[in-house]
Structures are given as C-alpha cells and as structure tokens.
PDB file of C-alpha atoms in Angstrom:
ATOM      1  CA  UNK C1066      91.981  80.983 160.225  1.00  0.00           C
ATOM      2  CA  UNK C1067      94.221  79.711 162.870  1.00  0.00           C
ATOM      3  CA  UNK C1068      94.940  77.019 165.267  1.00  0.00           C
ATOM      4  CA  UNK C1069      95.598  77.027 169.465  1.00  0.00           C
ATOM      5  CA  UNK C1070      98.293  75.010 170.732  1.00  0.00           C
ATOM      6  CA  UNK C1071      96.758  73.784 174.319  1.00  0.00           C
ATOM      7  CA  UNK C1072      99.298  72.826 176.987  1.00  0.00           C
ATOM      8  CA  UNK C1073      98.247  69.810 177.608  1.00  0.00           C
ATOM      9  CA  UNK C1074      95.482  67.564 176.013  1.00  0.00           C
ATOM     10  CA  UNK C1075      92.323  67.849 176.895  1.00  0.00           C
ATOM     11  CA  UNK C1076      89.406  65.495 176.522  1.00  0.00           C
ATOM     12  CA  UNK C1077      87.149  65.563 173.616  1.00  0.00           C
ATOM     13  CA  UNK C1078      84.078  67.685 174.521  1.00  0.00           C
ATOM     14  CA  UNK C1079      85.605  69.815 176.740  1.00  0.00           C
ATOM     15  CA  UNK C1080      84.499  73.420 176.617  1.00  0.00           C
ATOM     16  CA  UNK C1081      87.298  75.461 177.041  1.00  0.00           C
ATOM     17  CA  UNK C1082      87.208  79.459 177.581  1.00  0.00           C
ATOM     18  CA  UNK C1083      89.540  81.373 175.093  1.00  0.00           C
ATOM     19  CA  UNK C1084      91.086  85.025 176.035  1.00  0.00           C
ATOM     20  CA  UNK C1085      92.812  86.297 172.786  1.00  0.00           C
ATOM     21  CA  UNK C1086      94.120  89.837 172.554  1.00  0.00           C
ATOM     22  CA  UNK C1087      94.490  91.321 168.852  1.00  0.00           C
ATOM     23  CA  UNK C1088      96.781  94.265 167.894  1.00  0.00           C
ATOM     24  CA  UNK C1089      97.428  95.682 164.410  1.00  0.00           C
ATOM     25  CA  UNK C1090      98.517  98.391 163.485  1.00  0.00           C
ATOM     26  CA  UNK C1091      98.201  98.559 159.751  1.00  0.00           C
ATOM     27  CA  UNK C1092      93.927  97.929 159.449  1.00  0.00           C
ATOM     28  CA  UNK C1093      92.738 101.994 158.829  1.00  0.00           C
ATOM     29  CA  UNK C1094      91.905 103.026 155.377  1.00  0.00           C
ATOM     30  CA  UNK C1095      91.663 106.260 154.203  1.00  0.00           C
ATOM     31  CA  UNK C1096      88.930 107.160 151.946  1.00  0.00           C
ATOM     32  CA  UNK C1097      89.263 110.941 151.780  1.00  0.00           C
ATOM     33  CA  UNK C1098      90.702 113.777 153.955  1.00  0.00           C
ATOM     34  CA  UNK C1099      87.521 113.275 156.975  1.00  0.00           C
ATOM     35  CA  UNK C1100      86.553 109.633 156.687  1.00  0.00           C
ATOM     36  CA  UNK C1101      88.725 106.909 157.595  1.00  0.00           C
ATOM     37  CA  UNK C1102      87.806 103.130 158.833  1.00  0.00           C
ATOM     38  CA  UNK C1103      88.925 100.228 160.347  1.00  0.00           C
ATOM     39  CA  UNK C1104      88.972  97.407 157.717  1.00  0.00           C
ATOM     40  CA  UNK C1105      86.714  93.781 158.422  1.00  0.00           C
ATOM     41  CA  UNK C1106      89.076  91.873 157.325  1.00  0.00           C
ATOM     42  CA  UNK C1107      92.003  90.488 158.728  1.00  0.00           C
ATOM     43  CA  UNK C1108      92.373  92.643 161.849  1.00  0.00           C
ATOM     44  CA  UNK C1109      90.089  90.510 163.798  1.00  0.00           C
ATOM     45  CA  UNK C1110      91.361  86.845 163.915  1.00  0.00           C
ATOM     46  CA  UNK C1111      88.731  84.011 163.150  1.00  0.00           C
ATOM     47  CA  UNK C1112      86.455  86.245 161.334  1.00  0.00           C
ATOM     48  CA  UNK C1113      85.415  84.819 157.921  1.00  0.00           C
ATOM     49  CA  UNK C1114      81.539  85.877 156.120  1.00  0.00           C
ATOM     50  CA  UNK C1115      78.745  84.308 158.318  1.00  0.00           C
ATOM     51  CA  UNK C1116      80.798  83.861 161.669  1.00  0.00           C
ATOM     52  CA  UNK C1117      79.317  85.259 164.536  1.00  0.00           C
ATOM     53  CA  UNK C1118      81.417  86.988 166.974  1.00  0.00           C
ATOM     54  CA  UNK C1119      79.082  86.998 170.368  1.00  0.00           C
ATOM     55  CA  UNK C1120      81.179  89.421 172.406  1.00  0.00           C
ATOM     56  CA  UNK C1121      83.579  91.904 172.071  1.00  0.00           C
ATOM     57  CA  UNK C1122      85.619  95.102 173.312  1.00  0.00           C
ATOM     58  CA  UNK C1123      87.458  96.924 170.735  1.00  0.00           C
ATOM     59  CA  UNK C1124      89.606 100.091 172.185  1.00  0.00           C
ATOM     60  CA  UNK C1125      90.327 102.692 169.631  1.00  0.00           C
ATOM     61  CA  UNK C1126      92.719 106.082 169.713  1.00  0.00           C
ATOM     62  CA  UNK C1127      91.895 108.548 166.755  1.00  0.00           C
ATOM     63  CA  UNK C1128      93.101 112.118 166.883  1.00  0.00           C
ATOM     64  CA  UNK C1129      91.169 114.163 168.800  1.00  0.00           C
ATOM     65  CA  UNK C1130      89.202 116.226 165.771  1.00  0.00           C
ATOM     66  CA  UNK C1131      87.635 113.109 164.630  1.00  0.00           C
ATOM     67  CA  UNK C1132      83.853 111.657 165.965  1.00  0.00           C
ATOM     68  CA  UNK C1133      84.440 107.525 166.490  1.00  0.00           C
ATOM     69  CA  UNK C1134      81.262 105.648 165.428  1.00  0.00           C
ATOM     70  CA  UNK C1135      80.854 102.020 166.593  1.00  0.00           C
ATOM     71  CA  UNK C1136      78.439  98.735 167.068  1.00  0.00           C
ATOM     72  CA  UNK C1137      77.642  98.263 170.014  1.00  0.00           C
ATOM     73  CA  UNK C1138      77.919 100.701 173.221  1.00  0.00           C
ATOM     74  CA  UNK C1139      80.029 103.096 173.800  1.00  0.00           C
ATOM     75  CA  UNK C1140      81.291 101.864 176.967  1.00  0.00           C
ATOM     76  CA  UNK C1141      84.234 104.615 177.406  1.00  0.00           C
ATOM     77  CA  UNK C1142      85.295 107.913 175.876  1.00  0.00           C
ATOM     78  CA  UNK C1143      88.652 109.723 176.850  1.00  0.00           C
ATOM     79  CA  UNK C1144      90.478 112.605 175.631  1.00  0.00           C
ATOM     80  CA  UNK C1145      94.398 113.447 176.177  1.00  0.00           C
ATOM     81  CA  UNK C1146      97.680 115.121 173.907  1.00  0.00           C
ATOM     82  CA  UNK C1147      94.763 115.353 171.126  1.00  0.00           C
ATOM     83  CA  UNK C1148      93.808 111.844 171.607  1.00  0.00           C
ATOM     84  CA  UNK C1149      90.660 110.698 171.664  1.00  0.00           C
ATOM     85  CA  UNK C1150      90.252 106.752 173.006  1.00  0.00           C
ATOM     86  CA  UNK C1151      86.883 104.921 173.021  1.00  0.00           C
ATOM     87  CA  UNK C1152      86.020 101.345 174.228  1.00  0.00           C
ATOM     88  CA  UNK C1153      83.169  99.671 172.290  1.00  0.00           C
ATOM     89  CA  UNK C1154      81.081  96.897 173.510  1.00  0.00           C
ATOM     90  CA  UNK C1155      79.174  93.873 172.122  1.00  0.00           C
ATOM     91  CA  UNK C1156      75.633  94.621 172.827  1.00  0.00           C
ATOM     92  CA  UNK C1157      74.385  91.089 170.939  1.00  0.00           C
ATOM     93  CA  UNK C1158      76.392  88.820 168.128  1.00  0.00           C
ATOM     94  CA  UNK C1159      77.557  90.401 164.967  1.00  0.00           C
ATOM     95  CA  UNK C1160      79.208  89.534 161.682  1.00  0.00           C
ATOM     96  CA  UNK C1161      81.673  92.174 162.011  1.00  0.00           C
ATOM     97  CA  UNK C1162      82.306  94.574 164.871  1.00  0.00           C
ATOM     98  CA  UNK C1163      83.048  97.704 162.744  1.00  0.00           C
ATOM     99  CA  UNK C1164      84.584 101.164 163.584  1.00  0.00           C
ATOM    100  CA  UNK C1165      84.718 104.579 161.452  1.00  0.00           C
ATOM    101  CA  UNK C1166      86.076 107.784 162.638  1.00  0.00           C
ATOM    102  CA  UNK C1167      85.906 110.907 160.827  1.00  0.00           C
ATOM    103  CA  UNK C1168      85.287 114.967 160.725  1.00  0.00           C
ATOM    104  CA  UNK C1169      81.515 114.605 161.248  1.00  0.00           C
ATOM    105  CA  UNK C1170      78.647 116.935 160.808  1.00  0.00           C
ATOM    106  CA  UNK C1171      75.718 115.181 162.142  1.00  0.00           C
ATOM    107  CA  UNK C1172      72.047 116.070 163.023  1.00  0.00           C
ATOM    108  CA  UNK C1173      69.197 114.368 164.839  1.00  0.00           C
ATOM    109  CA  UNK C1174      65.630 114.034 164.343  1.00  0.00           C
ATOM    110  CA  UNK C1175      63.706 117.509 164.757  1.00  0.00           C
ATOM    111  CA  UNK C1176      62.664 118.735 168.088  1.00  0.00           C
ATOM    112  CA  UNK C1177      58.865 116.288 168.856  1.00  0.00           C
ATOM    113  CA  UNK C1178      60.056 113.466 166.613  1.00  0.00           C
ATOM    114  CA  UNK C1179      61.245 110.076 168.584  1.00  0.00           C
ATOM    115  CA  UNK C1180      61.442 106.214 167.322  1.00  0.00           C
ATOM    116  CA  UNK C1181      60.610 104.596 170.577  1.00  0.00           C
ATOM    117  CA  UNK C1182      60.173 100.625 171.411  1.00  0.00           C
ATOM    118  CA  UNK C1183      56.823  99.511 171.764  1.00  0.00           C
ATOM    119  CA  UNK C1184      57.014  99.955 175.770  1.00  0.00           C
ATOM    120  CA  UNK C1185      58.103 104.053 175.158  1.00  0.00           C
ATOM    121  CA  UNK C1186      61.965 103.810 175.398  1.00  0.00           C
ATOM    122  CA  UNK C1187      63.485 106.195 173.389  1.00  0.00           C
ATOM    123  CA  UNK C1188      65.897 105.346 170.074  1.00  0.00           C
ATOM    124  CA  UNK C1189      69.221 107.437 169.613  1.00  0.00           C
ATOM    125  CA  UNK C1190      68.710 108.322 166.064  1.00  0.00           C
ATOM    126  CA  UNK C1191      71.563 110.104 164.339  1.00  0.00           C
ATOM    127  CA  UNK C1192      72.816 111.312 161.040  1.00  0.00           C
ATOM    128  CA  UNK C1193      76.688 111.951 160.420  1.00  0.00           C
ATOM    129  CA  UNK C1194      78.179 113.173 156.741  1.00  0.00           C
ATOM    130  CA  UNK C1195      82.014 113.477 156.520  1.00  0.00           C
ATOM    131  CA  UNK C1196      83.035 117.274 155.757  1.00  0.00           C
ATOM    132  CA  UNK C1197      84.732 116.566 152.883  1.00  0.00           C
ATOM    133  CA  UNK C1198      81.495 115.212 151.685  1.00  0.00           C
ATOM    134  CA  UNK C1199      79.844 118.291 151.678  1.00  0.00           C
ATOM    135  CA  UNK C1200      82.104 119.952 149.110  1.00  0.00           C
ATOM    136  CA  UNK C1201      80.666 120.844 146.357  1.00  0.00           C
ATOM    137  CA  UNK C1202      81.417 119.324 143.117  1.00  0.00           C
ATOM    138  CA  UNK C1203      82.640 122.123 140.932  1.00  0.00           C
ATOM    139  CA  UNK C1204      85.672 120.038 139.156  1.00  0.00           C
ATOM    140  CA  UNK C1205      86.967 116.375 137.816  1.00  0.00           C
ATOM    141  CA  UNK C1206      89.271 116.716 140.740  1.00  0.00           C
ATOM    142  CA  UNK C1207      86.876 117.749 143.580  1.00  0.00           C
ATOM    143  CA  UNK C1208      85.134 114.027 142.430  1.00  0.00           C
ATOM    144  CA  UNK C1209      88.866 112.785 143.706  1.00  0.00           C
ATOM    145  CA  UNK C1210      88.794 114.517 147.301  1.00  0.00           C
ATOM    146  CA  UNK C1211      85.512 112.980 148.218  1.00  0.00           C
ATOM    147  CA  UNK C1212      83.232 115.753 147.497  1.00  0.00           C
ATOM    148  CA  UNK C1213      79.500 114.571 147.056  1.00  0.00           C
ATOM    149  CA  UNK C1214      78.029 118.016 147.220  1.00  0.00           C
ATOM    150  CA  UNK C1215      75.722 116.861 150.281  1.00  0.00           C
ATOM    151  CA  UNK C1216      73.985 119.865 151.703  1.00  0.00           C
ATOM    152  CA  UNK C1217      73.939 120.094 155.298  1.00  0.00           C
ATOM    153  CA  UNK C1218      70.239 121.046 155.270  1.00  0.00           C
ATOM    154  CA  UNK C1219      69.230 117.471 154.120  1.00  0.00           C
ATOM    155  CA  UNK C1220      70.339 116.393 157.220  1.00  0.00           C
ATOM    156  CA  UNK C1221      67.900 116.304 160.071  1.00  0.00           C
ATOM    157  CA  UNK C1222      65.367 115.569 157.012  1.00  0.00           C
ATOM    158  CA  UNK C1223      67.305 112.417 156.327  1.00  0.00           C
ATOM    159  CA  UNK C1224      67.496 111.814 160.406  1.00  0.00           C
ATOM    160  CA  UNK C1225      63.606 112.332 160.376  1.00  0.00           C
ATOM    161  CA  UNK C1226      63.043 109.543 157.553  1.00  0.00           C
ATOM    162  CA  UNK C1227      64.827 106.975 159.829  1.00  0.00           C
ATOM    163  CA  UNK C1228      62.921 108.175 163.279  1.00  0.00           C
ATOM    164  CA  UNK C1229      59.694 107.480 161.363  1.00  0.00           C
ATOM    165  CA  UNK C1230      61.163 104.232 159.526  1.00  0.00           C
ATOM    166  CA  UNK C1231      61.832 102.839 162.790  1.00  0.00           C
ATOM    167  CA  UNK C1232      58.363 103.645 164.021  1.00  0.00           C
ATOM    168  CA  UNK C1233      56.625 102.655 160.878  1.00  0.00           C
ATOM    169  CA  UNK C1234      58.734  98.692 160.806  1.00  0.00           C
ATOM    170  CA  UNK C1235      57.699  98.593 164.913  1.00  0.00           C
ATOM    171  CA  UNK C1236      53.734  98.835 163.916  1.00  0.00           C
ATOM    172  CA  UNK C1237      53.595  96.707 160.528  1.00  0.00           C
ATOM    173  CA  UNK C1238      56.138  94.075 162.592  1.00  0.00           C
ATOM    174  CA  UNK C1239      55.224  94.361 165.475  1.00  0.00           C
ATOM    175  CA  UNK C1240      59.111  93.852 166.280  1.00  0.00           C
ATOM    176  CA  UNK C1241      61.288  96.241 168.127  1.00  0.00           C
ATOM    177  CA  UNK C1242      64.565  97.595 166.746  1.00  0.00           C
ATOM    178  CA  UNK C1243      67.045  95.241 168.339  1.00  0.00           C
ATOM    179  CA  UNK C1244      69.531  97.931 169.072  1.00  0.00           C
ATOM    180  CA  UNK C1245      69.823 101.322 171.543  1.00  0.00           C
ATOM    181  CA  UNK C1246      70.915 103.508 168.849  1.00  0.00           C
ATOM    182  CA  UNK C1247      70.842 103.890 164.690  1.00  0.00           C
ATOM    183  CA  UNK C1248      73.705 105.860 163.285  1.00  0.00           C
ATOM    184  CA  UNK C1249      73.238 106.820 159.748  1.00  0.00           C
ATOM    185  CA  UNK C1250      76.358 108.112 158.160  1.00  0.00           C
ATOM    186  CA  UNK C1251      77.051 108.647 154.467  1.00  0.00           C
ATOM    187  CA  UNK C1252      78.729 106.944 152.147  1.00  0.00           C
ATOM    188  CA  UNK C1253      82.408 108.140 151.141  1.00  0.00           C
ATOM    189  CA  UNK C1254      81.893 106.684 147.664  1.00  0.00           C
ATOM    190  CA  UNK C1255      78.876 109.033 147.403  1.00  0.00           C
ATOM    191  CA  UNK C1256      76.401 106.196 146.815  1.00  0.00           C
ATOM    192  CA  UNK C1257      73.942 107.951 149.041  1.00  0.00           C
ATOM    193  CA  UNK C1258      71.656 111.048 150.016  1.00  0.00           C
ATOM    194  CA  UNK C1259      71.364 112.197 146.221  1.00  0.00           C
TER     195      UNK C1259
END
C-alpha cells in the first residue's frame, strides 16, 4: 500500500491523473541456471490479489543469451554490450503484469496448424522449455539443477494441443481468445509436460 501527498487540496470527487515511475533492483529470482523471473510482489507498488492494473509499460534489460517473455505486446526489442532491453505493453487489465527471461528452446504449432479468431486472424502460439529443463534426470542432484528430463520432441506436440485448444474453446464458446498471442512455457518446478 501507500499514500500520495498532493500539493495542495483538492476537492472531493476530483479525478486526478497519477504518473508513478517504479525502480527495483532486487525483484529477479533465480530458479535454476536458464530460468529466472521477475517476482509479483512488491516490485510493482499498489498491487495486492484482485487489483486490476489497466495499463502498463514495464522496460526490462536481461543479458543478451536469454529470450524475455511478457503480457502484453512487445512494444520494443533492443540489443547492445550483450544486453538485451524490451518494453512491454498493457494490451487490456491484468492482475499482475509478469516477466520471465530465460535460455529458451521453443517450438510452434506444425506447418498447416493455426488457432485463428472467429473472423480468420491468426493466434501466435508458442511453446518455450528452459534448457536446463531438458536435462535428464540421471541423479538426486540433477533433481537440484532443474532438470525435468523434458524431451525436446514433445514440443511442437505440446504447441499443437494449445493451437487446437484455442480452436476447440472458440466453437463450443463461441468466444474469441482475448489476447494476440499464447506463450506456453514450462514449469521450473517440473509440475508440467510429464
């Protein structure tokens, strides 16, 4: 929570427009050697469960070797000194605006296979799995590292399931998927894909 100190006082009912600009430098965690994220909590002020946030722009640097993965759009992406920066972009209210970066293998749906809206557009469907993920698990301590074991052929299987999930929700709903893009990417804790 928190509280603004106006300059002067203003009447009540007055809509007021606030700029706030956010920096911390202590929100990444580290879940194994190629998946890192940027925590919910705490590095966004006024976020508590069930607030909507309506619009935002989040800039993030990661080193270079890492693939950032956002909500919203990916408005810019840059590249300098082995610095990657991208600017996400509120496409509609969310709980959380979240951000993971990590050393990605990813796959899309196979070659014929789109989720489209009802009017045709096309849906970005993609499927990421941190590297370390793929390790296999051959030891107590490979459990440790992050290794799930996840083969890499699963992938554009996986990335098929969602095209065709997406399709499947748009006929019995008769809803659209609200969003441009679905980015499926595995769990560190190894919760998924087994």
């Amino acid at each position: 929570g928190g509280f603004v100190v106006l300059p002067k006082p203003v009447a009540t009912g007055t809509k007021l427009t606030l700029r706030m600009q956010f920096e911390s430098l202590d929100s990444i965690t580290k879940f194994n050697n190629s998946y890192f994220r940027m925590s919910r909590f705490g590095w966004l002020p006024f976020v508590r469960i069930g607030d909507m946030i309506d619009t935002f722009e989040l800039t993030v640097k990661t080193p270079s070797k890492f693939k950032t993965l956002g909500v919203g759009r990916k408005a810019s992406e840059s590249s300098a000194s082995g610095v990657t920066t991208t600017t996400w972009v509120g496409e509609s209210p969310v709980n959380f605006p979240t951000v993971i970066f990590g050393d990605y293998l990813s796959d899309t749906p196979r070659k014929g296979l789109v989720a489209k809206r009802s009017d045709g557009t096309p849906i970005d469907v993609n499927i990421y799995v941190d590297k370390e993920s793929t390790h296999a698990l051959d030891s107590a301590e490979a459990s440790d590292t992050g290794a799930r074991d996840i083969r890499t052929s699963q992938l554009q299987a996986k990335a098929d399931e969602a095209a065709n999930a997406l399709n499947l929700y748009r006929e019995i709903y008769g809803v659209d998927y609200p969003f441009h893009k679905l980015d499926l990417v595995n769990d560190p804790f190894g919760l998924v894909f087994y």
